[in-house]
PDB file of C-alpha atoms in Angstrom:
ATOM      1  CA  UNK A   1     -32.093 -23.893  16.366  1.00  0.00           C
ATOM      2  CA  UNK A   2     -30.922 -20.515  14.829  1.00  0.00           C
ATOM      3  CA  UNK A   3     -27.186 -20.023  14.745  1.00  0.00           C
ATOM      4  CA  UNK A   4     -24.849 -16.889  14.712  1.00  0.00           C
ATOM      5  CA  UNK A   5     -22.123 -17.510  12.156  1.00  0.00           C
ATOM      6  CA  UNK A   6     -19.146 -15.273  11.861  1.00  0.00           C
ATOM      7  CA  UNK A   7     -18.161 -14.752   8.196  1.00  0.00           C
ATOM      8  CA  UNK A   8     -14.519 -14.019   7.927  1.00  0.00           C
ATOM      9  CA  UNK A   9     -14.059 -11.896   4.608  1.00  0.00           C
ATOM     10  CA  UNK A  10     -10.451 -11.309   4.283  1.00  0.00           C
ATOM     11  CA  UNK A  11      -8.771  -7.722   4.674  1.00  0.00           C
ATOM     12  CA  UNK A  12     -10.209  -6.168   1.722  1.00  0.00           C
ATOM     13  CA  UNK A  13      -9.902  -8.144  -1.634  1.00  0.00           C
ATOM     14  CA  UNK A  14     -13.357  -9.713  -2.496  1.00  0.00           C
ATOM     15  CA  UNK A  15     -11.237 -12.294  -4.094  1.00  0.00           C
ATOM     16  CA  UNK A  16     -10.092 -13.440  -0.718  1.00  0.00           C
ATOM     17  CA  UNK A  17     -13.606 -14.479   0.448  1.00  0.00           C
ATOM     18  CA  UNK A  18     -13.258 -18.121   1.141  1.00  0.00           C
ATOM     19  CA  UNK A  19     -15.836 -20.606  -0.499  1.00  0.00           C
ATOM     20  CA  UNK A  20     -17.415 -21.299   2.791  1.00  0.00           C
ATOM     21  CA  UNK A  21     -18.115 -17.480   3.473  1.00  0.00           C
ATOM     22  CA  UNK A  22     -19.269 -16.964  -0.061  1.00  0.00           C
ATOM     23  CA  UNK A  23     -21.817 -19.905   0.137  1.00  0.00           C
ATOM     24  CA  UNK A  24     -23.186 -18.587   3.291  1.00  0.00           C
ATOM     25  CA  UNK A  25     -23.607 -15.061   1.616  1.00  0.00           C
ATOM     26  CA  UNK A  26     -25.763 -16.568  -1.030  1.00  0.00           C
ATOM     27  CA  UNK A  27     -28.466 -17.545   1.589  1.00  0.00           C
ATOM     28  CA  UNK A  28     -31.693 -15.610   1.472  1.00  0.00           C
ATOM     29  CA  UNK A  29     -32.964 -16.965   4.528  1.00  0.00           C
ATOM     30  CA  UNK A  30     -30.288 -15.233   6.974  1.00  0.00           C
ATOM     31  CA  UNK A  31     -29.857 -11.884   8.443  1.00  0.00           C
ATOM     32  CA  UNK A  32     -26.769 -10.051   7.766  1.00  0.00           C
ATOM     33  CA  UNK A  33     -25.202  -7.989  10.710  1.00  0.00           C
ATOM     34  CA  UNK A  34     -21.895  -6.025  10.224  1.00  0.00           C
ATOM     35  CA  UNK A  35     -20.005  -3.820  12.680  1.00  0.00           C
ATOM     36  CA  UNK A  36     -19.452   0.170  12.481  1.00  0.00           C
ATOM     37  CA  UNK A  37     -17.288   2.228  14.737  1.00  0.00           C
ATOM     38  CA  UNK A  38     -19.636   5.237  14.779  1.00  0.00           C
ATOM     39  CA  UNK A  39     -22.929   6.185  13.409  1.00  0.00           C
ATOM     40  CA  UNK A  40     -21.169   8.467  10.838  1.00  0.00           C
ATOM     41  CA  UNK A  41     -19.055   5.650   9.573  1.00  0.00           C
ATOM     42  CA  UNK A  42     -19.656   2.938   6.995  1.00  0.00           C
ATOM     43  CA  UNK A  43     -18.697  -0.786   7.654  1.00  0.00           C
ATOM     44  CA  UNK A  44     -15.636  -1.722   6.054  1.00  0.00           C
ATOM     45  CA  UNK A  45     -16.635  -5.316   6.317  1.00  0.00           C
ATOM     46  CA  UNK A  46     -19.961  -4.766   4.427  1.00  0.00           C
ATOM     47  CA  UNK A  47     -17.994  -2.768   1.911  1.00  0.00           C
ATOM     48  CA  UNK A  48     -16.027  -5.918   1.107  1.00  0.00           C
ATOM     49  CA  UNK A  49     -19.069  -7.661   0.276  1.00  0.00           C
ATOM     50  CA  UNK A  50     -20.827  -5.003  -1.703  1.00  0.00           C
ATOM     51  CA  UNK A  51     -17.621  -4.809  -3.847  1.00  0.00           C
ATOM     52  CA  UNK A  52     -18.017  -8.606  -4.478  1.00  0.00           C
ATOM     53  CA  UNK A  53     -21.053  -7.496  -6.282  1.00  0.00           C
ATOM     54  CA  UNK A  54     -23.716  -9.025  -3.792  1.00  0.00           C
ATOM     55  CA  UNK A  55     -26.759  -6.757  -2.975  1.00  0.00           C
ATOM     56  CA  UNK A  56     -27.854  -6.306   0.587  1.00  0.00           C
ATOM     57  CA  UNK A  57     -30.481  -8.823   1.715  1.00  0.00           C
ATOM     58  CA  UNK A  58     -34.001  -7.540   2.806  1.00  0.00           C
ATOM     59  CA  UNK A  59     -33.160  -7.923   6.462  1.00  0.00           C
ATOM     60  CA  UNK A  60     -29.715  -6.397   7.539  1.00  0.00           C
ATOM     61  CA  UNK A  61     -28.489  -4.735  10.805  1.00  0.00           C
ATOM     62  CA  UNK A  62     -25.331  -2.550  11.752  1.00  0.00           C
ATOM     63  CA  UNK A  63     -24.121  -3.189  15.215  1.00  0.00           C
ATOM     64  CA  UNK A  64     -22.062  -0.392  16.864  1.00  0.00           C
ATOM     65  CA  UNK A  65     -18.544  -1.374  18.327  1.00  0.00           C
ATOM     66  CA  UNK A  66     -17.146   2.097  19.251  1.00  0.00           C
ATOM     67  CA  UNK A  67     -13.505   3.217  19.045  1.00  0.00           C
ATOM     68  CA  UNK A  68     -12.861   3.765  22.923  1.00  0.00           C
ATOM     69  CA  UNK A  69     -10.876   2.359  25.662  1.00  0.00           C
ATOM     70  CA  UNK A  70     -13.636   3.226  28.255  1.00  0.00           C
ATOM     71  CA  UNK A  71     -14.366  -0.237  29.599  1.00  0.00           C
ATOM     72  CA  UNK A  72     -18.055   0.691  30.834  1.00  0.00           C
ATOM     73  CA  UNK A  73     -18.956   2.199  27.374  1.00  0.00           C
ATOM     74  CA  UNK A  74     -17.638  -0.841  25.416  1.00  0.00           C
ATOM     75  CA  UNK A  75     -19.440  -3.245  27.779  1.00  0.00           C
ATOM     76  CA  UNK A  76     -22.709  -1.473  27.167  1.00  0.00           C
ATOM     77  CA  UNK A  77     -22.355  -1.579  23.326  1.00  0.00           C
ATOM     78  CA  UNK A  78     -21.311  -5.110  23.482  1.00  0.00           C
ATOM     79  CA  UNK A  79     -24.386  -5.995  25.463  1.00  0.00           C
ATOM     80  CA  UNK A  80     -26.588  -4.108  23.178  1.00  0.00           C
ATOM     81  CA  UNK A  81     -25.239  -5.736  20.062  1.00  0.00           C
ATOM     82  CA  UNK A  82     -25.574  -9.149  21.710  1.00  0.00           C
ATOM     83  CA  UNK A  83     -28.987  -8.487  22.675  1.00  0.00           C
ATOM     84  CA  UNK A  84     -29.949  -7.471  18.989  1.00  0.00           C
ATOM     85  CA  UNK A  85     -28.319 -10.610  17.640  1.00  0.00           C
ATOM     86  CA  UNK A  86     -30.331 -12.595  20.344  1.00  0.00           C
ATOM     87  CA  UNK A  87     -33.647 -11.160  19.309  1.00  0.00           C
ATOM     88  CA  UNK A  88     -32.651 -11.837  15.436  1.00  0.00           C
ATOM     89  CA  UNK A  89     -31.951 -15.507  16.509  1.00  0.00           C
ATOM     90  CA  UNK A  90     -35.047 -15.812  18.637  1.00  0.00           C
ATOM     91  CA  UNK A  91     -36.988 -15.032  15.261  1.00  0.00           C
ATOM     92  CA  UNK A  92     -35.969 -18.277  13.917  1.00  0.00           C
ATOM     93  CA  UNK A  93     -33.272 -17.005  11.330  1.00  0.00           C
ATOM     94  CA  UNK A  94     -29.512 -17.556  11.272  1.00  0.00           C
ATOM     95  CA  UNK A  95     -27.585 -14.382  11.805  1.00  0.00           C
ATOM     96  CA  UNK A  96     -24.554 -13.688   9.688  1.00  0.00           C
ATOM     97  CA  UNK A  97     -21.901 -11.386  11.152  1.00  0.00           C
ATOM     98  CA  UNK A  98     -19.455  -9.810   8.571  1.00  0.00           C
ATOM     99  CA  UNK A  99     -15.859  -9.636   9.693  1.00  0.00           C
ATOM    100  CA  UNK A 100     -12.961  -8.226   7.916  1.00  0.00           C
ATOM    101  CA  UNK A 101      -9.874 -10.374   8.031  1.00  0.00           C
ATOM    102  CA  UNK A 102     -10.233 -13.302  10.204  1.00  0.00           C
ATOM    103  CA  UNK A 103     -12.826 -13.461  13.032  1.00  0.00           C
ATOM    104  CA  UNK A 104     -10.368 -15.031  15.455  1.00  0.00           C
ATOM    105  CA  UNK A 105      -7.799 -12.181  15.179  1.00  0.00           C
ATOM    106  CA  UNK A 106      -8.269  -9.050  16.845  1.00  0.00           C
ATOM    107  CA  UNK A 107     -11.912  -8.926  15.684  1.00  0.00           C
ATOM    108  CA  UNK A 108     -15.035  -7.422  17.218  1.00  0.00           C
ATOM    109  CA  UNK A 109     -16.717 -10.885  16.924  1.00  0.00           C
ATOM    110  CA  UNK A 110     -14.883 -12.257  20.038  1.00  0.00           C
ATOM    111  CA  UNK A 111     -16.732  -9.620  22.078  1.00  0.00           C
ATOM    112  CA  UNK A 112     -20.086 -10.348  20.410  1.00  0.00           C
ATOM    113  CA  UNK A 113     -19.772 -14.124  20.860  1.00  0.00           C
ATOM    114  CA  UNK A 114     -18.611 -13.875  24.374  1.00  0.00           C
ATOM    115  CA  UNK A 115     -21.374 -11.520  25.375  1.00  0.00           C
ATOM    116  CA  UNK A 116     -24.050 -13.548  23.666  1.00  0.00           C
ATOM    117  CA  UNK A 117     -22.936 -16.749  25.499  1.00  0.00           C
ATOM    118  CA  UNK A 118     -23.237 -14.667  28.773  1.00  0.00           C
ATOM    119  CA  UNK A 119     -26.887 -13.877  27.753  1.00  0.00           C
ATOM    120  CA  UNK A 120     -27.524 -17.568  26.664  1.00  0.00           C
ATOM    121  CA  UNK A 121     -25.173 -20.338  27.410  1.00  0.00           C
ATOM    122  CA  UNK A 122     -26.763 -22.601  24.672  1.00  0.00           C
ATOM    123  CA  UNK A 123     -26.214 -20.087  21.741  1.00  0.00           C
ATOM    124  CA  UNK A 124     -25.080 -21.871  18.803  1.00  0.00           C
ATOM    125  CA  UNK A 125     -22.185 -20.161  17.278  1.00  0.00           C
ATOM    126  CA  UNK A 126     -20.055 -20.984  14.136  1.00  0.00           C
ATOM    127  CA  UNK A 127     -17.052 -19.332  13.043  1.00  0.00           C
ATOM    128  CA  UNK A 128     -15.656 -19.498   9.389  1.00  0.00           C
ATOM    129  CA  UNK A 129     -11.959 -18.747   9.173  1.00  0.00           C
ATOM    130  CA  UNK A 130     -10.353 -16.416   6.602  1.00  0.00           C
ATOM    131  CA  UNK A 131      -7.310 -14.633   5.512  1.00  0.00           C
ATOM    132  CA  UNK A 132      -5.578 -12.197   7.926  1.00  0.00           C
ATOM    133  CA  UNK A 133      -4.330  -8.732   7.011  1.00  0.00           C
ATOM    134  CA  UNK A 134      -0.603  -9.805   7.548  1.00  0.00           C
ATOM    135  CA  UNK A 135      -0.927 -12.952   5.374  1.00  0.00           C
ATOM    136  CA  UNK A 136      -2.299 -10.926   2.519  1.00  0.00           C
ATOM    137  CA  UNK A 137       0.334  -8.200   2.967  1.00  0.00           C
ATOM    138  CA  UNK A 138       3.241 -10.785   2.853  1.00  0.00           C
ATOM    139  CA  UNK A 139       1.781 -12.272  -0.349  1.00  0.00           C
ATOM    140  CA  UNK A 140       1.536  -8.793  -1.996  1.00  0.00           C
ATOM    141  CA  UNK A 141       5.000  -8.030  -0.869  1.00  0.00           C
ATOM    142  CA  UNK A 142       6.379 -11.301  -1.844  1.00  0.00           C
ATOM    143  CA  UNK A 143       8.067 -11.814   1.351  1.00  0.00           C
ATOM    144  CA  UNK A 144       7.775 -14.917   3.653  1.00  0.00           C
ATOM    145  CA  UNK A 145       5.886 -14.325   6.995  1.00  0.00           C
ATOM    146  CA  UNK A 146       8.252 -17.092   8.360  1.00  0.00           C
ATOM    147  CA  UNK A 147      11.016 -19.422   7.030  1.00  0.00           C
ATOM    148  CA  UNK A 148      12.243 -22.539   8.507  1.00  0.00           C
ATOM    149  CA  UNK A 149      12.587 -22.091  12.304  1.00  0.00           C
ATOM    150  CA  UNK A 150      11.840 -18.395  12.247  1.00  0.00           C
ATOM    151  CA  UNK A 151       9.996 -17.107  15.392  1.00  0.00           C
ATOM    152  CA  UNK A 152       7.045 -14.705  14.721  1.00  0.00           C
ATOM    153  CA  UNK A 153       5.178 -12.236  17.201  1.00  0.00           C
ATOM    154  CA  UNK A 154       1.870 -10.535  16.198  1.00  0.00           C
ATOM    155  CA  UNK A 155       1.118  -7.675  18.562  1.00  0.00           C
ATOM    156  CA  UNK A 156      -0.719  -4.460  18.706  1.00  0.00           C
ATOM    157  CA  UNK A 157       1.690  -1.637  18.518  1.00  0.00           C
ATOM    158  CA  UNK A 158      -0.066   0.076  21.429  1.00  0.00           C
ATOM    159  CA  UNK A 159       1.768  -2.138  23.980  1.00  0.00           C
ATOM    160  CA  UNK A 160       4.406   0.559  23.426  1.00  0.00           C
ATOM    161  CA  UNK A 161       8.058   1.093  22.306  1.00  0.00           C
ATOM    162  CA  UNK A 162       9.749  -0.743  25.184  1.00  0.00           C
ATOM    163  CA  UNK A 163       7.661  -3.861  24.501  1.00  0.00           C
ATOM    164  CA  UNK A 164       8.439  -3.763  20.874  1.00  0.00           C
ATOM    165  CA  UNK A 165      12.220  -3.417  21.485  1.00  0.00           C
ATOM    166  CA  UNK A 166      12.160  -6.336  23.744  1.00  0.00           C
ATOM    167  CA  UNK A 167      10.463  -8.480  21.259  1.00  0.00           C
ATOM    168  CA  UNK A 168      13.002  -7.476  18.575  1.00  0.00           C
ATOM    169  CA  UNK A 169      15.330  -9.534  20.851  1.00  0.00           C
ATOM    170  CA  UNK A 170      13.296 -12.702  20.525  1.00  0.00           C
ATOM    171  CA  UNK A 171      11.492 -12.762  17.277  1.00  0.00           C
ATOM    172  CA  UNK A 172      12.683 -12.792  13.699  1.00  0.00           C
ATOM    173  CA  UNK A 173       9.375 -11.284  12.380  1.00  0.00           C
ATOM    174  CA  UNK A 174       7.293  -8.789  14.101  1.00  0.00           C
ATOM    175  CA  UNK A 175       3.762  -7.853  12.611  1.00  0.00           C
ATOM    176  CA  UNK A 176       2.761  -4.685  14.414  1.00  0.00           C
ATOM    177  CA  UNK A 177      -0.966  -4.133  14.166  1.00  0.00           C
ATOM    178  CA  UNK A 178      -2.532  -0.878  14.615  1.00  0.00           C
ATOM    179  CA  UNK A 179       0.514   1.308  14.367  1.00  0.00           C
ATOM    180  CA  UNK A 180      -1.188   4.727  13.717  1.00  0.00           C
ATOM    181  CA  UNK A 181      -0.677   6.232  17.185  1.00  0.00           C
ATOM    182  CA  UNK A 182       3.000   5.069  17.536  1.00  0.00           C
ATOM    183  CA  UNK A 183       4.266   5.086  13.905  1.00  0.00           C
ATOM    184  CA  UNK A 184       6.591   8.186  14.502  1.00  0.00           C
ATOM    185  CA  UNK A 185       8.145   6.248  17.683  1.00  0.00           C
ATOM    186  CA  UNK A 186       8.311   3.122  15.866  1.00  0.00           C
ATOM    187  CA  UNK A 187      10.353   4.693  12.939  1.00  0.00           C
ATOM    188  CA  UNK A 188      12.702   6.098  15.401  1.00  0.00           C
ATOM    189  CA  UNK A 189      13.315   2.665  17.200  1.00  0.00           C
ATOM    190  CA  UNK A 190      13.797   0.936  13.733  1.00  0.00           C
ATOM    191  CA  UNK A 191      16.224   3.619  12.710  1.00  0.00           C
ATOM    192  CA  UNK A 192      18.336   3.128  16.134  1.00  0.00           C
ATOM    193  CA  UNK A 193      18.261  -0.551  15.470  1.00  0.00           C
ATOM    194  CA  UNK A 194      19.203  -0.529  11.893  1.00  0.00           C
ATOM    195  CA  UNK A 195      15.998  -2.190  10.906  1.00  0.00           C
ATOM    196  CA  UNK A 196      14.382   0.271   8.637  1.00  0.00           C
ATOM    197  CA  UNK A 197      15.643  -1.341   5.500  1.00  0.00           C
ATOM    198  CA  UNK A 198      13.857  -4.716   6.869  1.00  0.00           C
ATOM    199  CA  UNK A 199      10.514  -3.003   7.351  1.00  0.00           C
ATOM    200  CA  UNK A 200       7.509  -2.631   5.139  1.00  0.00           C
ATOM    201  CA  UNK A 201       4.478  -0.786   5.716  1.00  0.00           C
ATOM    202  CA  UNK A 202       0.820  -1.729   4.379  1.00  0.00           C
ATOM    203  CA  UNK A 203      -2.365  -0.039   4.673  1.00  0.00           C
ATOM    204  CA  UNK A 204      -5.860  -1.413   4.005  1.00  0.00           C
ATOM    205  CA  UNK A 205      -4.288  -4.552   2.384  1.00  0.00           C
ATOM    206  CA  UNK A 206      -6.131  -5.891  -0.329  1.00  0.00           C
ATOM    207  CA  UNK A 207      -8.616  -2.861  -0.770  1.00  0.00           C
ATOM    208  CA  UNK A 208      -8.810  -0.829  -3.859  1.00  0.00           C
ATOM    209  CA  UNK A 209      -6.956   1.909  -1.862  1.00  0.00           C
ATOM    210  CA  UNK A 210      -4.239  -0.218  -0.581  1.00  0.00           C
ATOM    211  CA  UNK A 211      -0.888   1.469   0.046  1.00  0.00           C
ATOM    212  CA  UNK A 212       2.447  -0.177   0.281  1.00  0.00           C
ATOM    213  CA  UNK A 213       5.483   1.737   1.588  1.00  0.00           C
ATOM    214  CA  UNK A 214       8.905   0.058   1.520  1.00  0.00           C
ATOM    215  CA  UNK A 215      10.932   3.201   2.600  1.00  0.00           C
ATOM    216  CA  UNK A 216       9.068   3.472   6.065  1.00  0.00           C
ATOM    217  CA  UNK A 217      11.338   6.395   7.187  1.00  0.00           C
ATOM    218  CA  UNK A 218       9.191   8.556   4.575  1.00  0.00           C
ATOM    219  CA  UNK A 219       6.130   7.905   6.697  1.00  0.00           C
ATOM    220  CA  UNK A 220       7.435  10.262   9.552  1.00  0.00           C
ATOM    221  CA  UNK A 221       5.123  12.769  10.676  1.00  0.00           C
ATOM    222  CA  UNK A 222       2.423  11.466   8.443  1.00  0.00           C
ATOM    223  CA  UNK A 223      -1.267  10.430   9.605  1.00  0.00           C
ATOM    224  CA  UNK A 224      -2.125   6.902   8.231  1.00  0.00           C
ATOM    225  CA  UNK A 225      -5.164   4.819   8.396  1.00  0.00           C
ATOM    226  CA  UNK A 226      -6.246   2.869  11.366  1.00  0.00           C
ATOM    227  CA  UNK A 227      -6.164  -0.454   9.123  1.00  0.00           C
ATOM    228  CA  UNK A 228      -2.319  -0.088   8.999  1.00  0.00           C
ATOM    229  CA  UNK A 229       0.754  -2.582   9.987  1.00  0.00           C
ATOM    230  CA  UNK A 230       4.201  -2.951   9.743  1.00  0.00           C
ATOM    231  CA  UNK A 231       5.991  -6.131   8.900  1.00  0.00           C
ATOM    232  CA  UNK A 232       9.843  -5.955  10.524  1.00  0.00           C
ATOM    233  CA  UNK A 233      12.230  -8.500   9.739  1.00  0.00           C
ATOM    234  CA  UNK A 234      15.134  -8.781  12.146  1.00  0.00           C
ATOM    235  CA  UNK A 235      18.104 -10.646  10.653  1.00  0.00           C
ATOM    236  CA  UNK A 236      20.252  -9.513  13.530  1.00  0.00           C
ATOM    237  CA  UNK A 237      18.619 -11.656  16.081  1.00  0.00           C
ATOM    238  CA  UNK A 238      20.875 -14.036  17.676  1.00  0.00           C
ATOM    239  CA  UNK A 239      19.254 -17.513  17.999  1.00  0.00           C
ATOM    240  CA  UNK A 240      19.698 -20.239  20.504  1.00  0.00           C
ATOM    241  CA  UNK A 241      20.267 -23.799  19.714  1.00  0.00           C
ATOM    242  CA  UNK A 242      17.425 -25.689  18.435  1.00  0.00           C
ATOM    243  CA  UNK A 243      16.356 -29.003  20.056  1.00  0.00           C
ATOM    244  CA  UNK A 244      16.050 -31.479  17.257  1.00  0.00           C
ATOM    245  CA  UNK A 245      14.431 -34.897  16.902  1.00  0.00           C
ATOM    246  CA  UNK A 246      11.230 -34.158  18.803  1.00  0.00           C
ATOM    247  CA  UNK A 247       9.467 -36.487  16.515  1.00  0.00           C
ATOM    248  CA  UNK A 248      11.775 -39.352  15.637  1.00  0.00           C
ATOM    249  CA  UNK A 249      11.205 -41.953  13.333  1.00  0.00           C
ATOM    250  CA  UNK A 250      13.977 -44.478  13.076  1.00  0.00           C
ATOM    251  CA  UNK A 251      14.495 -46.851  10.335  1.00  0.00           C
ATOM    252  CA  UNK A 252      17.477 -48.924   8.891  1.00  0.00           C
ATOM    253  CA  UNK A 253      18.791 -47.806   5.489  1.00  0.00           C
ATOM    254  CA  UNK A 254      22.059 -49.377   4.145  1.00  0.00           C
ATOM    255  CA  UNK A 255      22.633 -50.823   7.737  1.00  0.00           C
ATOM    256  CA  UNK A 256      22.824 -47.112   8.921  1.00  0.00           C
ATOM    257  CA  UNK A 257      20.333 -45.626  11.339  1.00  0.00           C
ATOM    258  CA  UNK A 258      18.811 -42.275  10.478  1.00  0.00           C
ATOM    259  CA  UNK A 259      16.098 -40.041  12.036  1.00  0.00           C
ATOM    260  CA  UNK A 260      13.913 -37.709  10.392  1.00  0.00           C
ATOM    261  CA  UNK A 261      13.352 -34.042  11.688  1.00  0.00           C
ATOM    262  CA  UNK A 262       9.923 -32.231  11.839  1.00  0.00           C
ATOM    263  CA  UNK A 263      10.347 -31.253   8.192  1.00  0.00           C
ATOM    264  CA  UNK A 264      10.986 -34.777   7.148  1.00  0.00           C
ATOM    265  CA  UNK A 265      14.591 -34.171   6.310  1.00  0.00           C
ATOM    266  CA  UNK A 266      16.979 -37.073   6.852  1.00  0.00           C
ATOM    267  CA  UNK A 267      19.733 -36.537   9.478  1.00  0.00           C
ATOM    268  CA  UNK A 268      22.416 -38.862  10.762  1.00  0.00           C
ATOM    269  CA  UNK A 269      21.512 -40.425  13.894  1.00  0.00           C
TER     270      UNK A 269
END
């Protein structure tokens, strides 16, 4: 039975393509499909693969996933993409769907897979995991995404300034995705909360045109790429008391009972 396989390619650096995805890309018997945002735009996911030095296979197909909030228009394009993939699968060949970043994280693939399953509940689908843009960004910036008991929120900035401000009270690290429309307002919020020194901006992580800005205030009034994010650390956050010993392992050491916490560190019982 033919299979739809999501190939997560990482955020832009071909070196971050996983071994599993790379092996799939070597196949000569599979069809490549890849998302485009408009008929005038190239596929960013496809560009990652081409920069890896791989040629386009004989059979490949762009699938249109437009940038719009119109629900009916989106549904029409998701259906058309799923029908195209279904026809390719029915021809007896596996279909590879190229995904920038990771296929399970804010990716067009989730809409494609869901719609295909609505057309055919027996559709065989596989997802190959990949590196997210915020993981790659933290590695490049040499900052931890989380430490010890840190809390993390990964959210589209489009939820609005009020939602972001509430999250600053509850999370040690905020990863704000798709910041382009609200960047100026976010800068104002971070300035008011004295968090600008703890914010980092990264655009097109891992690509040849990657841009990192550590002085985020300098971006005020500037237009940035859609593939941009902010990583905000919040050292001012007040933490509640942690519940320890959720996984206890008792033993006797020198006639003294000790327990281990989740990080396997000994603590007096």
